[in-house]
Amino acid sequence: MRIVITGATGFIGRSLCRDLCGDYDLVALSRDARKASGIVGQYARVVEWDGRTTGPWAGEVSGAEAVVNLAGENVAAGRWSPARKADILQSRTHAARAILDAIEMAKDKPKTFIQASAIGFYGSRADETLDETSAAGTGFLAEICRRVEMIAERAERLGVRWVIVRTGVVLGAGGGALPKLMRPFRFHLGGHVGTGRQWFSWISLEDQVRAIRFLIENPGARGVFNLTAPEPVTMKAFCRALGEVMGRSSWTAVPGFVLRLALGQMADEVLLAGQKVVPERLGQMGFEFKHRDVGSALTEIIRGEKHG
Ligand code: NDP
């Protein structure tokens, strides 16, 4: 059984490949086959694509068990200039369209299509509890998610089971947000940003991968799923937990205006925005999280990093 994964060389994709490779034949679509072979070559057959148009790679989609689209420019890699914002948006819309074109052309349609989205869909929402039925918010991230999700829903017309994963902040070793969040604590400068009252909806990398596998393997899963741990925390509580696990105090508070000066719009949407998101639909389907509590998740991740 074949699973085609785009963005397989990324933080989530690498772990997903490692997890799935024992049970599936994996095809990693990458814009740079040489680089990808070095990263996921032991788990997957690497096939080159350009991330935006169909090509010979499209044949891999036919007859696949699932196609998982994780491709997109990293949102937090740099200040959001107009050019960077265009790259962030178009890398996602073009990749999703190319995959759906390939699915449309496939004689033997894949069974499942999984599209990455994010809890940025909900915008910044104070203390409101957000489940999959909550309305979209405003802002650049909400706009990207809304547009990508609209493209992904085309799978319905093509008769393919589709799943959109609205993912929270993924916490794991070796990538994503956690190393950046840990850095000030290493220098005894740890603390929350803004008021610290904004909600921080997180998921461990291990649960992120387990949830994607669950959604691939569960034919009853269809539509939008929030991929966040069942117990979101405030930014202040998260920083306290991180400080405790690292043996450092969480004592500073970086005011919002300083972050805005340094990071511009990204500060508002990524660090100062809050969303209290719950994984309602995963819970209804009986998915069991390994990490529910942020303190124990951080302990396991950081201890694993030290010993791994
Ligand atoms: P990464 O940034 O680590 O990896 C994304 C992958 O996408 C890269 O390895 C790259 O693969 C591919 N890519 C990068 N730029 C482009 C482009 N211009 N066109 C096509 N492909 C491109 O992402 P993550 O693994 O962290 O996340 C995967 C998905 O999940 C993303 O869409 C992300 O927005 C979403 N997400 C992630 C969260 C997180 O906390 N990590 C939170 C919420 C959502 P290659 O170079 O091999 O082509």
JSON list of C-alpha atoms and ligand atoms in Angstrom, two decimals, residues 6-14 28-33 35-36 39-40 49-52 69-77 87-88 90-92 94-95 115-120 144-145 165-171 175-178 203 205 208 227, ligand 1:
[
{"chain": "A", "resi": 6, "resn": "THR", "atom": "CA", "xyz": [4.75, 16.10, 0.17]},
{"chain": "A", "resi": 7, "resn": "GLY", "atom": "CA", "xyz": [6.79, 18.17, 2.62]},
{"chain": "A", "resi": 8, "resn": "ALA", "atom": "CA", "xyz": [8.22, 14.83, 3.78]},
{"chain": "A", "resi": 9, "resn": "THR", "atom": "CA", "xyz": [11.60, 16.44, 4.47]},
{"chain": "A", "resi": 10, "resn": "GLY", "atom": "CA", "xyz": [10.06, 18.88, 6.98]},
{"chain": "A", "resi": 11, "resn": "PHE", "atom": "CA", "xyz": [9.72, 18.68, 10.75]},
{"chain": "A", "resi": 12, "resn": "ILE", "atom": "CA", "xyz": [6.42, 16.76, 10.75]},
{"chain": "A", "resi": 13, "resn": "GLY", "atom": "CA", "xyz": [7.02, 14.90, 7.46]},
{"chain": "A", "resi": 14, "resn": "ARG", "atom": "CA", "xyz": [10.28, 13.31, 8.63]},
{"chain": "A", "resi": 28, "resn": "ALA", "atom": "CA", "xyz": [8.29, 11.43, -0.74]},
{"chain": "A", "resi": 29, "resn": "LEU", "atom": "CA", "xyz": [7.68, 14.26, -3.19]},
{"chain": "A", "resi": 30, "resn": "SER", "atom": "CA", "xyz": [10.41, 16.88, -2.83]},
{"chain": "A", "resi": 31, "resn": "ARG", "atom": "CA", "xyz": [11.63, 19.86, -4.82]},
{"chain": "A", "resi": 32, "resn": "ASP", "atom": "CA", "xyz": [15.18, 18.64, -4.27]},
{"chain": "A", "resi": 33, "resn": "ALA", "atom": "CA", "xyz": [15.52, 14.88, -4.66]},
{"chain": "A", "resi": 35, "resn": "LYS", "atom": "CA", "xyz": [18.53, 16.67, -0.37]},
{"chain": "A", "resi": 36, "resn": "ALA", "atom": "CA", "xyz": [15.42, 14.58, 0.31]},
{"chain": "A", "resi": 39, "resn": "ILE", "atom": "CA", "xyz": [16.82, 13.13, 4.88]},
{"chain": "A", "resi": 40, "resn": "VAL", "atom": "CA", "xyz": [14.14, 10.49, 4.24]},
{"chain": "A", "resi": 49, "resn": "TRP", "atom": "CA", "xyz": [8.24, 17.60, -8.15]},
{"chain": "A", "resi": 50, "resn": "ASP", "atom": "CA", "xyz": [8.28, 21.38, -8.42]},
{"chain": "A", "resi": 51, "resn": "GLY", "atom": "CA", "xyz": [5.59, 21.91, -5.78]},
{"chain": "A", "resi": 52, "resn": "ARG", "atom": "CA", "xyz": [3.28, 23.77, -8.16]},
{"chain": "A", "resi": 69, "resn": "ASN", "atom": "CA", "xyz": [0.09, 17.25, 1.59]},
{"chain": "A", "resi": 70, "resn": "LEU", "atom": "CA", "xyz": [2.37, 18.96, 4.13]},
{"chain": "A", "resi": 71, "resn": "ALA", "atom": "CA", "xyz": [4.18, 21.24, 1.66]},
{"chain": "A", "resi": 72, "resn": "GLY", "atom": "CA", "xyz": [4.60, 24.95, 2.24]},
{"chain": "A", "resi": 73, "resn": "GLU", "atom": "CA", "xyz": [7.12, 27.67, 2.98]},
{"chain": "A", "resi": 74, "resn": "ASN", "atom": "CA", "xyz": [7.90, 27.82, 6.68]},
{"chain": "A", "resi": 75, "resn": "VAL", "atom": "CA", "xyz": [5.64, 30.46, 8.25]},
{"chain": "A", "resi": 76, "resn": "ALA", "atom": "CA", "xyz": [8.02, 31.43, 11.04]},
{"chain": "A", "resi": 77, "resn": "ALA", "atom": "CA", "xyz": [11.27, 31.50, 9.06]},
{"chain": "A", "resi": 87, "resn": "ASP", "atom": "CA", "xyz": [5.57, 32.87, -1.01]},
{"chain": "A", "resi": 88, "resn": "ILE", "atom": "CA", "xyz": [3.93, 31.51, 2.15]},
{"chain": "A", "resi": 90, "resn": "GLN", "atom": "CA", "xyz": [1.29, 30.57, -2.94]},
{"chain": "A", "resi": 91, "resn": "SER", "atom": "CA", "xyz": [3.52, 27.66, -1.87]},
{"chain": "A", "resi": 92, "resn": "ARG", "atom": "CA", "xyz": [0.44, 26.20, -0.19]},
{"chain": "A", "resi": 94, "resn": "HIS", "atom": "CA", "xyz": [-0.07, 25.92, -5.68]},
{"chain": "A", "resi": 95, "resn": "ALA", "atom": "CA", "xyz": [0.96, 22.66, -4.01]},
{"chain": "A", "resi": 115, "resn": "GLN", "atom": "CA", "xyz": [-4.27, 18.39, 3.73]},
{"chain": "A", "resi": 116, "resn": "ALA", "atom": "CA", "xyz": [-2.27, 20.38, 6.31]},
{"chain": "A", "resi": 117, "resn": "SER", "atom": "CA", "xyz": [-3.93, 23.46, 7.74]},
{"chain": "A", "resi": 118, "resn": "ALA", "atom": "CA", "xyz": [-3.47, 25.22, 11.08]},
{"chain": "A", "resi": 119, "resn": "ILE", "atom": "CA", "xyz": [-5.34, 26.60, 14.06]},
{"chain": "A", "resi": 120, "resn": "GLY", "atom": "CA", "xyz": [-4.40, 29.99, 12.62]},
{"chain": "A", "resi": 144, "resn": "ILE", "atom": "CA", "xyz": [-4.14, 31.22, 4.09]},
{"chain": "A", "resi": 145, "resn": "CYS", "atom": "CA", "xyz": [-5.88, 28.40, 5.94]},
{"chain": "A", "resi": 165, "resn": "VAL", "atom": "CA", "xyz": [-5.79, 18.75, 9.78]},
{"chain": "A", "resi": 166, "resn": "ARG", "atom": "CA", "xyz": [-5.93, 22.09, 11.63]},
{"chain": "A", "resi": 167, "resn": "THR", "atom": "CA", "xyz": [-2.76, 21.70, 13.61]},
{"chain": "A", "resi": 168, "resn": "GLY", "atom": "CA", "xyz": [-1.70, 23.53, 16.77]},
{"chain": "A", "resi": 169, "resn": "VAL", "atom": "CA", "xyz": [1.89, 24.37, 17.73]},
{"chain": "A", "resi": 170, "resn": "VAL", "atom": "CA", "xyz": [3.76, 21.09, 17.29]},
{"chain": "A", "resi": 171, "resn": "LEU", "atom": "CA", "xyz": [6.20, 20.41, 20.14]},
{"chain": "A", "resi": 175, "resn": "GLY", "atom": "CA", "xyz": [12.57, 21.38, 14.88]},
{"chain": "A", "resi": 176, "resn": "GLY", "atom": "CA", "xyz": [9.38, 23.39, 14.94]},
{"chain": "A", "resi": 177, "resn": "ALA", "atom": "CA", "xyz": [8.73, 26.02, 17.60]},
{"chain": "A", "resi": 178, "resn": "LEU", "atom": "CA", "xyz": [10.16, 24.34, 20.72]},
{"chain": "A", "resi": 203, "resn": "ILE", "atom": "CA", "xyz": [0.31, 19.05, 20.30]},
{"chain": "A", "resi": 205, "resn": "LEU", "atom": "CA", "xyz": [5.01, 15.70, 17.55]},
{"chain": "A", "resi": 208, "resn": "GLN", "atom": "CA", "xyz": [0.60, 14.72, 15.61]},
{"chain": "A", "resi": 227, "resn": "LEU", "atom": "CA", "xyz": [-4.97, 18.39, 15.91]},
{"chain": "B", "resi": 1, "resn": "NDP", "atom": "P1", "xyz": [8.48, 22.50, 7.50]},
{"chain": "B", "resi": 1, "resn": "NDP", "atom": "O1", "xyz": [8.67, 23.95, 7.24]},
{"chain": "B", "resi": 1, "resn": "NDP", "atom": "O2", "xyz": [9.41, 21.83, 8.45]},
{"chain": "B", "resi": 1, "resn": "NDP", "atom": "O3", "xyz": [8.52, 21.67, 6.14]},
{"chain": "B", "resi": 1, "resn": "NDP", "atom": "C1", "xyz": [7.69, 21.96, 5.05]},
{"chain": "B", "resi": 1, "resn": "NDP", "atom": "C2", "xyz": [8.16, 21.24, 3.80]},
{"chain": "B", "resi": 1, "resn": "NDP", "atom": "O4", "xyz": [7.47, 21.84, 2.70]},
{"chain": "B", "resi": 1, "resn": "NDP", "atom": "C3", "xyz": [9.64, 21.39, 3.50]},
{"chain": "B", "resi": 1, "resn": "NDP", "atom": "O5", "xyz": [10.38, 20.31, 4.00]},
{"chain": "B", "resi": 1, "resn": "NDP", "atom": "C4", "xyz": [9.71, 21.48, 1.96]},
{"chain": "B", "resi": 1, "resn": "NDP", "atom": "O6", "xyz": [9.99, 20.20, 1.38]},
{"chain": "B", "resi": 1, "resn": "NDP", "atom": "C5", "xyz": [8.29, 21.89, 1.56]},
{"chain": "B", "resi": 1, "resn": "NDP", "atom": "N1", "xyz": [8.30, 23.26, 1.04]},
{"chain": "B", "resi": 1, "resn": "NDP", "atom": "C6", "xyz": [8.91, 24.36, 1.56]},
{"chain": "B", "resi": 1, "resn": "NDP", "atom": "N2", "xyz": [8.73, 25.43, 0.77]},
{"chain": "B", "resi": 1, "resn": "NDP", "atom": "C7", "xyz": [7.99, 24.99, -0.28]},
{"chain": "B", "resi": 1, "resn": "NDP", "atom": "C8", "xyz": [7.50, 25.61, -1.47]},
{"chain": "B", "resi": 1, "resn": "NDP", "atom": "N3", "xyz": [7.75, 26.90, -1.76]},
{"chain": "B", "resi": 1, "resn": "NDP", "atom": "N4", "xyz": [6.77, 24.85, -2.34]},
{"chain": "B", "resi": 1, "resn": "NDP", "atom": "C9", "xyz": [6.53, 23.54, -2.08]},
{"chain": "B", "resi": 1, "resn": "NDP", "atom": "N5", "xyz": [7.01, 22.89, -0.99]},
{"chain": "B", "resi": 1, "resn": "NDP", "atom": "C10", "xyz": [7.72, 23.62, -0.11]},
{"chain": "B", "resi": 1, "resn": "NDP", "atom": "O7", "xyz": [6.94, 22.32, 7.96]},
{"chain": "B", "resi": 1, "resn": "NDP", "atom": "P2", "xyz": [6.34, 21.42, 9.14]},
{"chain": "B", "resi": 1, "resn": "NDP", "atom": "O8", "xyz": [6.75, 20.01, 8.95]},
{"chain": "B", "resi": 1, "resn": "NDP", "atom": "O9", "xyz": [6.57, 22.09, 10.43]},
{"chain": "B", "resi": 1, "resn": "NDP", "atom": "O10", "xyz": [4.78, 21.56, 8.82]},
{"chain": "B", "resi": 1, "resn": "NDP", "atom": "C11", "xyz": [4.13, 20.84, 7.77]},
{"chain": "B", "resi": 1, "resn": "NDP", "atom": "C12", "xyz": [2.83, 21.52, 7.47]},
{"chain": "B", "resi": 1, "resn": "NDP", "atom": "O11", "xyz": [2.05, 21.62, 8.66]},
{"chain": "B", "resi": 1, "resn": "NDP", "atom": "C13", "xyz": [3.01, 22.95, 6.94]},
{"chain": "B", "resi": 1, "resn": "NDP", "atom": "O12", "xyz": [2.06, 23.21, 5.93]},
{"chain": "B", "resi": 1, "resn": "NDP", "atom": "C14", "xyz": [2.74, 23.81, 8.16]},
{"chain": "B", "resi": 1, "resn": "NDP", "atom": "O13", "xyz": [2.24, 25.09, 7.84]},
{"chain": "B", "resi": 1, "resn": "NDP", "atom": "C15", "xyz": [1.69, 22.98, 8.90]},
{"chain": "B", "resi": 1, "resn": "NDP", "atom": "N6", "xyz": [1.70, 23.27, 10.34]},
{"chain": "B", "resi": 1, "resn": "NDP", "atom": "C16", "xyz": [2.83, 23.08, 11.08]},
{"chain": "B", "resi": 1, "resn": "NDP", "atom": "C17", "xyz": [2.85, 23.42, 12.43]},
{"chain": "B", "resi": 1, "resn": "NDP", "atom": "C18", "xyz": [4.07, 23.24, 13.28]},
{"chain": "B", "resi": 1, "resn": "NDP", "atom": "O14", "xyz": [4.02, 23.60, 14.49]},
{"chain": "B", "resi": 1, "resn": "NDP", "atom": "N7", "xyz": [5.16, 22.68, 12.78]},
{"chain": "B", "resi": 1, "resn": "NDP", "atom": "C19", "xyz": [1.66, 24.02, 13.08]},
{"chain": "B", "resi": 1, "resn": "NDP", "atom": "C20", "xyz": [0.53, 24.15, 12.19]},
{"chain": "B", "resi": 1, "resn": "NDP", "atom": "C21", "xyz": [0.56, 23.79, 10.88]},
{"chain": "B", "resi": 1, "resn": "NDP", "atom": "P3", "xyz": [11.00, 20.03, 0.11]},
{"chain": "B", "resi": 1, "resn": "NDP", "atom": "O15", "xyz": [12.08, 21.08, 0.28]},
{"chain": "B", "resi": 1, "resn": "NDP", "atom": "O16", "xyz": [11.52, 18.65, 0.28]},
{"chain": "B", "resi": 1, "resn": "NDP", "atom": "O17", "xyz": [10.19, 20.22, -1.11]}
]
